[in-house]
Amino acid sequence: MSQEKDILGYLQRNGSISPLEALEQFGCFRLAARINDLRAKKHNIKTYIANENGKQFAVYRLENQ
């Protein structure tokens, strides 16, 4: 399975994904690029900014379609 399909499946099961989860689960270093690919295929994915331990990072959430 491709990273794109893996990430979409993860989003469908869990609702959201962070870069660290993508790296741990799928070895994906370029989550933003994979999210962009999914958006190009008309998946409704929103970006939220999370703060944890003084760090900011994007969290991607699959919205109802």
Short mmCIF file of C-alpha atoms in Angstrom, two decimals:
data_model
loop_
_atom_site.label_atom_id
_atom_site.label_comp_id
_atom_site.label_asym_id
_atom_site.label_seq_id
_atom_site.Cartn_x
_atom_site.Cartn_y
_atom_site.Cartn_z
CA MET A 1 0.00 0.00 0.00
CA SER A 2 1.20 3.52 -0.68
CA GLN A 3 1.77 6.07 2.06
CA GLU A 4 -1.10 8.10 0.65
CA LYS A 5 -3.54 5.19 1.05
CA ASP A 6 -2.11 4.32 4.46
CA ILE A 7 -2.56 7.89 5.68
CA LEU A 8 -6.10 8.11 4.31
CA GLY A 9 -7.00 4.87 6.08
CA TYR A 10 -5.47 6.17 9.31
CA LEU A 11 -7.46 9.39 9.01
CA GLN A 12 -10.66 7.44 8.39
CA ARG A 13 -10.06 5.26 11.47
CA ASN A 14 -8.67 7.90 13.84
CA GLY A 15 -9.93 11.22 12.53
CA SER A 16 -6.58 13.03 12.64
CA ILE A 17 -2.85 12.59 12.19
CA SER A 18 0.26 14.50 13.23
CA PRO A 19 3.69 14.45 11.60
CA LEU A 20 5.09 12.33 14.45
CA GLU A 21 2.29 9.77 14.07
CA ALA A 22 2.91 9.62 10.31
CA LEU A 23 6.61 9.07 10.87
CA GLU A 24 6.08 6.37 13.51
CA GLN A 25 3.26 4.55 11.68
CA PHE A 26 4.35 4.82 8.05
CA GLY A 27 7.90 6.18 7.93
CA CYS A 28 6.50 9.30 6.25
CA PHE A 29 8.77 12.33 6.51
CA ARG A 30 6.64 14.47 4.15
CA LEU A 31 3.15 14.35 5.65
CA ALA A 32 2.21 17.79 4.28
CA ALA A 33 2.95 16.58 0.75
CA ARG A 34 0.82 13.46 1.20
CA ILE A 35 -2.01 15.57 2.64
CA ASN A 36 -1.73 17.85 -0.39
CA ASP A 37 -2.05 14.80 -2.66
CA LEU A 38 -5.18 13.70 -0.78
CA ARG A 39 -6.69 17.18 -0.99
CA ALA A 40 -6.08 17.16 -4.74
CA LYS A 41 -8.26 14.03 -4.82
CA LYS A 42 -11.04 16.03 -3.12
CA HIS A 43 -10.64 14.70 0.43
CA ASN A 44 -11.77 17.36 2.90
CA ILE A 45 -8.77 17.62 5.24
CA LYS A 46 -8.35 20.63 7.52
CA THR A 47 -5.13 21.79 9.18
CA TYR A 48 -5.05 22.70 12.86
CA ILE A 49 -2.09 23.95 14.87
CA ALA A 50 -1.34 22.06 18.08
CA ASN A 51 0.91 23.15 20.94
CA GLU A 52 2.70 20.56 23.03
CA ASN A 53 5.69 21.02 25.31
CA GLY A 54 6.27 24.50 23.90
CA LYS A 55 6.32 23.20 20.31
CA GLN A 56 3.84 23.98 17.54
CA PHE A 57 2.98 21.50 14.82
CA ALA A 58 0.24 20.82 12.31
CA VAL A 59 -2.45 18.24 12.93
CA TYR A 60 -4.53 17.16 9.96
CA ARG A 61 -8.17 16.22 10.48
CA LEU A 62 -10.46 14.48 8.01
CA GLU A 63 -13.72 16.41 8.01
CA ASN A 64 -17.12 14.93 7.16
CA GLN A 65 -17.49 14.59 3.45
#
